[in-house]
Each structure stands twice: as structure tokens, then as C-alpha cells.
Amino acid sequence: MALGKILVAQGGGPTAVINQSLVGVVLEARRHKGIDLVYGARHGVRGIINEDFVDLTQETSHNLELVAGTPASALGSTRDKPDQKYCHEIFEVLKAHGIGHFFYIGGNDSSDTVRIVNDEAAKAGYPLRSIHIPKTIDNDLVCSDHTPGFPSAARFVAQAFAGANLDNAALPGVYLAVVMGRHAGFLTAASALGKKFHDDGPHLIYLPERTFDVDKFLADVKAMHSRHGRCVIAVSEGIHDASGEPIAARLAKDLEHDAHGNLQLSGSGALADLLCEEIKAKLRIKRVRGDTFGYLQRSFVGCVSDVDQREAREVGEKAVQFAMWGDRDGSVAIKRTGYYSADYELVPLEAVAGKTRVMDDEFIAPSGTDITDAFRLYLRPLLGSGMPDAFRLRPAPVAKVLRA
Amino acid sequence: MALGKILVAQGGGPTAVINQSLVGVVLEARRHKGIDLVYGARHGVRGIINEDFVDLTQETSHNLELVAGTPASALGSTRDKPDQKYCHEIFEVLKAHGIGHFFYIGGNDSSDTVRIVNDEAAKAGYPLRSIHIPKTIDNDLVCSDHTPGFPSAARFVAQAFAGANLDNAALPGVYLAVVMGRHAGFLTAASALGKKFHDDGPHLIYLPERTFDVDKFLADVKAMHSRHGRCVIAVSEGIHDASGEPIAARLAKDLEHDAHGNLQLSGSGALADLLCEEIKAKLRIKRVRGDTFGYLQRSFVGCVSDVDQREAREVGEKAVQFAMWGDRDGSVAIKRTGYYSADYELVPLEAVAGKTRVMDDEFIAPSGTDITDAFRLYLRPLLGSGMPDAFRLRPAPVAKVLRA
């Protein structure tokens, strides 16, 4: 039987709905008789080893609801990726505070942390229950239909491209935007959900699941620009050549590496600028503009999917239920049970930890630069209600007089 | 007495509400007995000299309302800045088609075009009435309290910084974002409207109304980063040194120039990347991220001020009323008549044409890196209803056990 004190923390990049999961844990935990205190760690695992805890039992349900509706990690986050020694320290702190349940909201790196901490407790014979609660805008966790945070980021990307397409139609040229997603192209592919009319952009979509060839890219852009008199392009930050080298790495000379050993691709406009230079130089198209959506796509306040909000809340609630009623460890997974409805399962930590999901082939068109209707059907219900819509004037040409 | 055929066109950069003004003109014109036909020119003045007209009289009011709610220029736009000869050609086309009223929706370049075309008509003794309808996200037109399009772009910038601030608080470091506005800092200053708590970012705001000094900038960032453990910075794309040379120009080697002779500052992440490099190199702060809001700030679908929508509609309606009932030429100006209410006046074209408004001194704090409450009061009502709000957990620290 686990102890009556629980700890919750948030790791990795914030999302628009990660606080829903936090509040789901806190409010659900409050109604379980076996739980006396709900602690939160400030700034993820770093806060745990620093014993930087706050008592969430003292927070009002009213303020918790307001925080749930606020994007980004209310407890603070961290990029620390704990190794065995770090995880041992985490366990020592949990033991010293008499923590019986550890809930960690994060991506696949975070699920790996939960797995190691749980193993440490098992080795020591300490009665810890550890649950990983999924979150990532990249949608790259295995075992889940999708991950909380992705639908809202996808909605931002779809709305951004819907607007960029209208802008590009008004002032024709080439518009290119770089979207987050190191290995998985889901977020970049979401750009296609901004299309309405058959000639709307994005006209070309480049995903990390396919090899990027600069010459092929230029030929694609030239063909689309000839056809439509303009061209809107979605590019994943993770595009790479046949050898696996990121296109961004070729170009930016001194790219940072973050603590996870991952190449730092975000927070720089280099990839967009370089691709635009290629287009201008080689295709001699005059009006070429490049944007990098950067942190806006995960932090913009006011572009949230209501489906995502609800599910992020539920994964937090279910995490507590699985722990208290099932007395089990694991990772909470979202399963699609209808078009559209979802249910939740607890899957083994080892099934999720450290693994990366990428887009299925059935979601990518044979051309490699478009997505399929299967992906459209997959993503549309997740974007939620109230998506903005775009309309056009209907053609009613007037006969010329001077040039008749 | 003017002829019963009117022409409307849209010029310059699209906004979120420029179609409201278009539809305001069309629907208002339909109820005036003196107007038989409403033509629209495709892609601004270029469409006029190409006689590329559509008959808006045939469009349904239902579809016009849907188009009004769609961002970007439904008729298409242009960057052409007509000279005397070009304006003479415009006049020749208007005459050939028997156009009695010319309505041009655009910024100060567009108002100058309207002025020259109107002079051409007067010289030829042709009964043309010409009205300039204001639009620009830069808010840089003189004679108006503000310009349609600015409030919605300002709302995007405020919401973007509200989210970026939350993200930066979760994963501390330096975050810098570059905002549009070549000469006027209004849009960059709008970033401050995303602040709620006293320690929220943006902690530093750099406007084109003040000289930018790289050393001073680095000292400012260092001080704020020491104070808050993080720093969020808003930078105008138009920042320049004491000699007036744009900071962006120093850095990017081969900057384009657009047809207006203006330096091409949008559509590149160079300024943000360079400033981030400076911070990393000189201040040795590890986590430094830069975004360039780019075209999102004027084209994002789903971030519109309802006040802006209403006013953009009204300037279109009033333009027709001024022309038909007053039989006058001019530029429609917004006057603030309460907190908050607005009314409209017709001001002489010469008063607006080609002039640029910048931020009043009373809107800029003595530090030069912040805005005043006067600006907050000025901007807040324009952002409209339903602004997202951010909430925090209240502090309730837990005593340390291991490190007690």
C-alpha cells in the first residue's frame, strides 16, 4: 500500500494544455481518501533534487481552474534529462518526503525518467507508484492515438497557414514557413488543415519522414509557382538529406546542442532564410518570404483546441485513478474509440520510454510533398470546435473598355 | 454631379480587417440611389491600369458578410507605388469606364496615389470623387486616433508575448522577438499589453523612435536577466543606430529593397538571430531564443479585435456617405470621442498623403525601453473583448527535509 502523499511535476517544452493535466491530477487526487497531501515540484526533476516543492493542497479549486486554462507549465519546467545517478537522487528525495506516488507530465524523455526512478524504488523495496502523463506538441509518443498539446499546436499551425495563404494570394509570391518537429512531421503536416479551396496553400509540405533534396525542392517550387502564380510551403525544422544530416546543420555554422544531445533547431530563423535565398538565387523569383513559427506555435495564448483541453484534463485524472484503484505503474495512453471519442489506458513504462513515433506512410502522399485524406480524417476532430473559416468573392468579371 | 459607377480597390499589406472596409463600401453603396454599379479592381492600382475589374453588384450580401470576416485583401493587393504617369493611366481607365467615385483602401502610400489621381481628374475637368480609406497594421497615419488593422495586429502581438512570457517563465532564459513596424513602434509597444503580473515580460522594449545602441542593449539585458533570472525582449524591425542606419542593415549583407525604395526588413529572421548571437557571445547566457513574428502578425486567422472589425466596417460605410452626401474628396479619419467610442471625419488628402506618424513621447517611458500608462490606456480598448488572461499558482512552499 502506497503512502498518502503524492508529487506531480512538469517536464520538457510547455504546451497550451499541460496545466490541464496538472489540475486534473490535483483535483482528482483531492477526492481520493488515500491521498493526504499533493505536492508539486518546481521546474520538473530539477526541483525534486533541490526539494523545491509547493503544497498544491492549499490551492483553491477556483484558482486551479484558472491555471488550467493558462498555457505553459505553471510549476515551471526543465530540460534536464536525468541519468541513473540523477534518478537515484530523485528517489532519495521522494523517500525522504514520504512520497507514495510520483506523477510526471512530459514527453518520451520524461517517461524514461519515470521508468528509471520507478526501478530505483523497486530495487530499494520502497512502495512507490510512478505514472507518466503524456504531453508533447510533436505527437511523437508511441502507444497513443495522439498526445495532449499536439492538437492545440496543430490548430495554431493550421490557422497560421490559412492566414498566410490568404496573404500570399493577395500579394502573390513564394511564402515558406518552418514548423517545429525534430523527427516527426505531424505538426508540419497540420499545415494542410488550413486549406479550403483546391488551389489554396500550402502547395508543398516537407516532412522529416522523407529525404530532402535541394534540387528536387527547387523543381517542386518552380512547378507550383508556374501553376498558381504563387507558392506556399510548409517545411519541418527536421528536414535532412539522404545521409541523415539536417539541412539546417549544413547551413548554420555554429548550431548549439541542448542538454539532451539534440541539435538546437528552434529559436533560429536560419533554415527559412537559407531556403528563401536558394529560391531567389536559383529560380529568380522576386517576392520570396520566409517565416519561422518558433515558440509561437507552442506558447501562443488564445489558440487552443477544446478537445485537447478536455483530454489533457482527463489524462491527469485517469493517471490518479490508475494509480489509486489499479495500484499500477505506467504511462497513460489515449485510444481513439469513435469519430470522435477517446478513452484512456495505462501502458507499461518500457513500452513508451525513450521511443519516438513518426508519421505512418498512409498519412503521407506518394509525392512526398503532401498529406493524405487519412491524415485529414485523423487530425480534423482533434482541432476542436470554432475553427476560423475563409471565404472568397465569386468571380463576376467586367468587360474591358480600353483594352477590349 | 458624379457618375453612378463606383470603383473600390485594396492596396499595400493585407490586414485582418481590410475586407470589412471593402464590404462596408459595397453594402453602403448599394443603398444609395445615385450608385448603379460597384466595381472592384483586382490587385489594387495594377488591376486598374490592366482593367481587371469585377462587378461586386452581383455578389450576395450573405457572401459579402463571410468575406468581411476573412482576413487579407479579398480583391488582391499590390506593392506598386504609382508615379504621376501611372496615376494618369489610372485616371484614363476610370474615365473610359465612366467611374464617378474612386475608393482606395490602403496606407499613406495609397493616400498619396488617391491624391494624385484626384488631381489628374480635376485638371481634366472630369467629375471624380476620390476617397482614401485608412488601413495599416503600423498605425502610422497622421490625423487618426489609430488605423484599422492595427488593433488586430496589436492583439496578436500582445497575445504572442503573453504566451512567450509564460513559456520563458517555465523554461527560463532570454527570449527575443522581432515585431513589424519600419518607422513607428506602435506594434512593438503593443507587446506590453501582454503583461499582467509586475515581473512578467516583455522586460525590455526597443522602438524605432529611440536610437538603438548595442552596448546599452547588452547592459539592459544583463541587468534584467540578473533581476528576474530570465528576460523577454520586444524589438522593432526598424531599430537603427544614431546615424539612422538600421541595425538589421549592418548585419544582413544583401538585403532586398522593395518597389517603394524601402529596405526589406520583413520575411527574414536575420535581426533576431544576430541579436541572439550578441547576447550569447557577450553575456554568456546559455539559453537564448529569438523569434521573428513575420507575416503571422498581420495574417493569422483567428486573432481579431471586434472593435477593429466594427471600425474597419464603419470607415468603409462612412467613405461612401462622405462621398455621396458631402460630395467631397478626402481621407477618412478615426477620432476618439470617449473611453471607448469613436467617430469619423473626412480630412483633406494632402493632410495624410505620404506622411508618417510615430509614437508620441508621452507613450514612451524615460528609460526608452518601456511604455507608459498613457499608452496602455490608449491601446487597451482597441484590443476588443475576450482577451485571454493568464493565471498563476499561489506560493505555498514545503519545508525541505534533506537540505533542511
mmCIF file with all atom_site columns, C-alpha atoms in Angstrom, chain A residues 34-145:
data_model
loop_
_atom_site.group_PDB
_atom_site.id
_atom_site.type_symbol
_atom_site.label_atom_id
_atom_site.label_alt_id
_atom_site.label_comp_id
_atom_site.label_asym_id
_atom_site.label_entity_id
_atom_site.label_seq_id
_atom_site.pdbx_PDB_ins_code
_atom_site.Cartn_x
_atom_site.Cartn_y
_atom_site.Cartn_z
_atom_site.occupancy
_atom_site.B_iso_or_equiv
_atom_site.pdbx_formal_charge
_atom_site.auth_seq_id
_atom_site.auth_comp_id
_atom_site.auth_asym_id
_atom_site.auth_atom_id
_atom_site.pdbx_PDB_model_num
ATOM 1   C CA . GLY A 1 34  ? -5.840  7.531  0.371   1.00 0.00 ? 34  GLY A CA 1
ATOM 2   C CA . ILE A 1 35  ? -4.229  10.874 -0.532  1.00 0.00 ? 35  ILE A CA 1
ATOM 3   C CA . ASP A 1 36  ? -3.500  13.436 2.198   1.00 0.00 ? 36  ASP A CA 1
ATOM 4   C CA . LEU A 1 37  ? -1.153  15.882 0.518   1.00 0.00 ? 37  LEU A CA 1
ATOM 5   C CA . VAL A 1 38  ? -0.491  16.917 -3.082  1.00 0.00 ? 38  VAL A CA 1
ATOM 6   C CA . TYR A 1 39  ? 2.965   18.358 -3.686  1.00 0.00 ? 39  TYR A CA 1
ATOM 7   C CA . GLY A 1 40  ? 4.188   19.986 -6.852  1.00 0.00 ? 40  GLY A CA 1
ATOM 8   C CA . ALA A 1 41  ? 7.881   20.191 -7.794  1.00 0.00 ? 41  ALA A CA 1
ATOM 9   C CA . ARG A 1 42  ? 9.067   23.497 -9.262  1.00 0.00 ? 42  ARG A CA 1
ATOM 10  C CA . HIS A 1 43  ? 10.868  23.113 -12.621 1.00 0.00 ? 43  HIS A CA 1
ATOM 11  C CA . GLY A 1 44  ? 10.485  19.373 -13.036 1.00 0.00 ? 44  GLY A CA 1
ATOM 12  C CA . VAL A 1 45  ? 13.088  16.868 -11.886 1.00 0.00 ? 45  VAL A CA 1
ATOM 13  C CA . ARG A 1 46  ? 15.496  19.689 -11.022 1.00 0.00 ? 46  ARG A CA 1
ATOM 14  C CA . GLY A 1 47  ? 13.004  20.902 -8.446  1.00 0.00 ? 47  GLY A CA 1
ATOM 15  C CA . ILE A 1 48  ? 12.810  17.419 -6.985  1.00 0.00 ? 48  ILE A CA 1
ATOM 16  C CA . ILE A 1 49  ? 16.539  17.079 -6.327  1.00 0.00 ? 49  ILE A CA 1
ATOM 17  C CA . ASN A 1 50  ? 16.521  20.652 -4.973  1.00 0.00 ? 50  ASN A CA 1
ATOM 18  C CA . GLU A 1 51  ? 13.491  19.805 -2.772  1.00 0.00 ? 51  GLU A CA 1
ATOM 19  C CA . ASP A 1 52  ? 11.769  22.829 -4.290  1.00 0.00 ? 52  ASP A CA 1
ATOM 20  C CA . PHE A 1 53  ? 8.202   21.770 -3.528  1.00 0.00 ? 53  PHE A CA 1
ATOM 21  C CA . VAL A 1 54  ? 4.903   23.635 -3.253  1.00 0.00 ? 54  VAL A CA 1
ATOM 22  C CA . ASP A 1 55  ? 1.833   22.353 -1.456  1.00 0.00 ? 55  ASP A CA 1
ATOM 23  C CA . LEU A 1 56  ? -0.962  22.224 -4.013  1.00 0.00 ? 56  LEU A CA 1
ATOM 24  C CA . THR A 1 57  ? -3.421  21.021 -1.368  1.00 0.00 ? 57  THR A CA 1
ATOM 25  C CA . GLN A 1 58  ? -3.650  24.649 -0.259  1.00 0.00 ? 58  GLN A CA 1
ATOM 26  C CA . GLU A 1 59  ? -4.651  25.985 -3.678  1.00 0.00 ? 59  GLU A CA 1
ATOM 27  C CA . THR A 1 60  ? -8.311  26.825 -4.251  1.00 0.00 ? 60  THR A CA 1
ATOM 28  C CA . SER A 1 61  ? -10.234 24.881 -6.850  1.00 0.00 ? 61  SER A CA 1
ATOM 29  C CA . HIS A 1 62  ? -11.219 28.205 -8.421  1.00 0.00 ? 62  HIS A CA 1
ATOM 30  C CA . ASN A 1 63  ? -7.635  29.274 -8.983  1.00 0.00 ? 63  ASN A CA 1
ATOM 31  C CA . LEU A 1 64  ? -6.709  25.781 -10.150 1.00 0.00 ? 64  LEU A CA 1
ATOM 32  C CA . GLU A 1 65  ? -9.369  26.082 -12.847 1.00 0.00 ? 65  GLU A CA 1
ATOM 33  C CA . LEU A 1 66  ? -7.947  29.443 -13.957 1.00 0.00 ? 66  LEU A CA 1
ATOM 34  C CA . VAL A 1 67  ? -4.423  27.999 -14.056 1.00 0.00 ? 67  VAL A CA 1
ATOM 35  C CA . ALA A 1 68  ? -5.723  25.023 -16.055 1.00 0.00 ? 68  ALA A CA 1
ATOM 36  C CA . GLY A 1 69  ? -6.843  27.459 -18.752 1.00 0.00 ? 69  GLY A CA 1
ATOM 37  C CA . THR A 1 70  ? -3.420  29.157 -18.844 1.00 0.00 ? 70  THR A CA 1
ATOM 38  C CA . PRO A 1 71  ? -0.802  27.834 -21.303 1.00 0.00 ? 71  PRO A CA 1
ATOM 39  C CA . ALA A 1 72  ? 2.763   26.798 -20.355 1.00 0.00 ? 72  ALA A CA 1
ATOM 40  C CA . SER A 1 73  ? 3.922   24.890 -17.276 1.00 0.00 ? 73  SER A CA 1
ATOM 41  C CA . ALA A 1 74  ? 2.584   26.584 -14.141 1.00 0.00 ? 74  ALA A CA 1
ATOM 42  C CA . LEU A 1 75  ? 5.039   24.660 -11.950 1.00 0.00 ? 75  LEU A CA 1
ATOM 43  C CA . GLY A 1 76  ? 7.928   25.506 -14.247 1.00 0.00 ? 76  GLY A CA 1
ATOM 44  C CA . SER A 1 77  ? 9.775   23.019 -16.406 1.00 0.00 ? 77  SER A CA 1
ATOM 45  C CA . THR A 1 78  ? 13.303  21.783 -17.105 1.00 0.00 ? 78  THR A CA 1
ATOM 46  C CA . ARG A 1 79  ? 15.372  20.414 -19.971 1.00 0.00 ? 79  ARG A CA 1
ATOM 47  C CA . ASP A 1 80  ? 17.372  18.168 -17.594 1.00 0.00 ? 80  ASP A CA 1
ATOM 48  C CA . LYS A 1 81  ? 17.435  14.557 -18.766 1.00 0.00 ? 81  LYS A CA 1
ATOM 49  C CA . PRO A 1 82  ? 18.308  12.551 -15.651 1.00 0.00 ? 82  PRO A CA 1
ATOM 50  C CA . ASP A 1 83  ? 20.786  9.698  -15.842 1.00 0.00 ? 83  ASP A CA 1
ATOM 51  C CA . GLN A 1 84  ? 20.890  6.754  -13.401 1.00 0.00 ? 84  GLN A CA 1
ATOM 52  C CA . LYS A 1 85  ? 22.640  8.784  -10.678 1.00 0.00 ? 85  LYS A CA 1
ATOM 53  C CA . TYR A 1 86  ? 20.236  11.726 -11.064 1.00 0.00 ? 86  TYR A CA 1
ATOM 54  C CA . CYS A 1 87  ? 17.285  9.314  -10.852 1.00 0.00 ? 87  CYS A CA 1
ATOM 55  C CA . HIS A 1 88  ? 18.737  7.818  -7.698  1.00 0.00 ? 88  HIS A CA 1
ATOM 56  C CA . GLU A 1 89  ? 18.847  11.301 -6.169  1.00 0.00 ? 89  GLU A CA 1
ATOM 57  C CA . ILE A 1 90  ? 15.228  11.846 -7.183  1.00 0.00 ? 90  ILE A CA 1
ATOM 58  C CA . PHE A 1 91  ? 14.285  8.615  -5.445  1.00 0.00 ? 91  PHE A CA 1
ATOM 59  C CA . GLU A 1 92  ? 16.166  9.616  -2.280  1.00 0.00 ? 92  GLU A CA 1
ATOM 60  C CA . VAL A 1 93  ? 14.188  12.861 -2.101  1.00 0.00 ? 93  VAL A CA 1
ATOM 61  C CA . LEU A 1 94  ? 10.864  11.098 -2.719  1.00 0.00 ? 94  LEU A CA 1
ATOM 62  C CA . LYS A 1 95  ? 11.721  8.659  0.080   1.00 0.00 ? 95  LYS A CA 1
ATOM 63  C CA . ALA A 1 96  ? 12.787  11.414 2.498   1.00 0.00 ? 96  ALA A CA 1
ATOM 64  C CA . HIS A 1 97  ? 9.458   13.206 1.951   1.00 0.00 ? 97  HIS A CA 1
ATOM 65  C CA . GLY A 1 98  ? 7.422   10.025 2.179   1.00 0.00 ? 98  GLY A CA 1
ATOM 66  C CA . ILE A 1 99  ? 6.044   10.406 -1.323  1.00 0.00 ? 99  ILE A CA 1
ATOM 67  C CA . GLY A 1 100 ? 3.876   7.439  -2.309  1.00 0.00 ? 100 GLY A CA 1
ATOM 68  C CA . HIS A 1 101 ? 3.019   8.428  -5.882  1.00 0.00 ? 101 HIS A CA 1
ATOM 69  C CA . PHE A 1 102 ? 5.059   10.237 -8.486  1.00 0.00 ? 102 PHE A CA 1
ATOM 70  C CA . PHE A 1 103 ? 3.277   11.768 -11.481 1.00 0.00 ? 103 PHE A CA 1
ATOM 71  C CA . TYR A 1 104 ? 5.452   13.254 -14.211 1.00 0.00 ? 104 TYR A CA 1
ATOM 72  C CA . ILE A 1 105 ? 3.883   15.137 -17.117 1.00 0.00 ? 105 ILE A CA 1
ATOM 73  C CA . GLY A 1 106 ? 6.189   15.120 -20.147 1.00 0.00 ? 106 GLY A CA 1
ATOM 74  C CA . GLY A 1 107 ? 7.345   13.612 -23.425 1.00 0.00 ? 107 GLY A CA 1
ATOM 75  C CA . ASN A 1 108 ? 9.312   10.439 -24.118 1.00 0.00 ? 108 ASN A CA 1
ATOM 76  C CA . ASP A 1 109 ? 12.422  11.662 -22.278 1.00 0.00 ? 109 ASP A CA 1
ATOM 77  C CA . SER A 1 110 ? 10.234  12.229 -19.224 1.00 0.00 ? 110 SER A CA 1
ATOM 78  C CA . SER A 1 111 ? 8.693   8.757  -19.488 1.00 0.00 ? 111 SER A CA 1
ATOM 79  C CA . ASP A 1 112 ? 12.204  7.329  -19.403 1.00 0.00 ? 112 ASP A CA 1
ATOM 80  C CA . THR A 1 113 ? 12.931  9.298  -16.214 1.00 0.00 ? 113 THR A CA 1
ATOM 81  C CA . VAL A 1 114 ? 9.779   7.893  -14.622 1.00 0.00 ? 114 VAL A CA 1
ATOM 82  C CA . ARG A 1 115 ? 10.837  4.377  -15.610 1.00 0.00 ? 115 ARG A CA 1
ATOM 83  C CA . ILE A 1 116 ? 14.316  4.681  -14.033 1.00 0.00 ? 116 ILE A CA 1
ATOM 84  C CA . VAL A 1 117 ? 13.027  6.317  -10.815 1.00 0.00 ? 117 VAL A CA 1
ATOM 85  C CA . ASN A 1 118 ? 10.464  3.549  -10.512 1.00 0.00 ? 118 ASN A CA 1
ATOM 86  C CA . ASP A 1 119 ? 13.168  0.900  -10.950 1.00 0.00 ? 119 ASP A CA 1
ATOM 87  C CA . GLU A 1 120 ? 15.244  2.588  -8.233  1.00 0.00 ? 120 GLU A CA 1
ATOM 88  C CA . ALA A 1 121 ? 12.301  2.394  -5.837  1.00 0.00 ? 121 ALA A CA 1
ATOM 89  C CA . ALA A 1 122 ? 11.650  -1.245 -6.682  1.00 0.00 ? 122 ALA A CA 1
ATOM 90  C CA . LYS A 1 123 ? 15.299  -2.133 -6.068  1.00 0.00 ? 123 LYS A CA 1
ATOM 91  C CA . ALA A 1 124 ? 15.101  -0.448 -2.645  1.00 0.00 ? 124 ALA A CA 1
ATOM 92  C CA . GLY A 1 125 ? 11.814  -2.149 -1.818  1.00 0.00 ? 125 GLY A CA 1
ATOM 93  C CA . TYR A 1 126 ? 10.132  1.267  -1.447  1.00 0.00 ? 126 TYR A CA 1
ATOM 94  C CA . PRO A 1 127 ? 6.377   1.295  -2.191  1.00 0.00 ? 127 PRO A CA 1
ATOM 95  C CA . LEU A 1 128 ? 6.362   3.939  -4.972  1.00 0.00 ? 128 LEU A CA 1
ATOM 96  C CA . ARG A 1 129 ? 3.791   4.136  -7.733  1.00 0.00 ? 129 ARG A CA 1
ATOM 97  C CA . SER A 1 130 ? 5.020   6.113  -10.760 1.00 0.00 ? 130 SER A CA 1
ATOM 98  C CA . ILE A 1 131 ? 2.861   7.355  -13.585 1.00 0.00 ? 131 ILE A CA 1
ATOM 99  C CA . HIS A 1 132 ? 3.934   9.130  -16.755 1.00 0.00 ? 132 HIS A CA 1
ATOM 100 C CA . ILE A 1 133 ? 1.348   11.588 -18.089 1.00 0.00 ? 133 ILE A CA 1
ATOM 101 C CA . PRO A 1 134 ? 1.846   12.289 -21.815 1.00 0.00 ? 134 PRO A CA 1
ATOM 102 C CA . LYS A 1 135 ? 2.427   15.745 -23.261 1.00 0.00 ? 135 LYS A CA 1
ATOM 103 C CA . THR A 1 136 ? 4.217   16.902 -26.405 1.00 0.00 ? 136 THR A CA 1
ATOM 104 C CA . ILE A 1 137 ? 3.357   19.150 -29.331 1.00 0.00 ? 137 ILE A CA 1
ATOM 105 C CA . ASP A 1 138 ? 5.435   16.810 -31.533 1.00 0.00 ? 138 ASP A CA 1
ATOM 106 C CA . ASN A 1 139 ? 2.882   13.959 -31.227 1.00 0.00 ? 139 ASN A CA 1
ATOM 107 C CA . ASP A 1 140 ? 5.801   11.515 -31.221 1.00 0.00 ? 140 ASP A CA 1
ATOM 108 C CA . LEU A 1 141 ? 4.853   9.185  -28.343 1.00 0.00 ? 141 LEU A CA 1
ATOM 109 C CA . VAL A 1 142 ? 4.188   5.548  -29.238 1.00 0.00 ? 142 VAL A CA 1
ATOM 110 C CA . CYS A 1 143 ? 1.086   3.656  -27.961 1.00 0.00 ? 143 CYS A CA 1
ATOM 111 C CA . SER A 1 144 ? -1.186  6.764  -28.120 1.00 0.00 ? 144 SER A CA 1
ATOM 112 C CA . ASP A 1 145 ? -3.538  7.874  -30.879 1.00 0.00 ? 145 ASP A CA 1
#
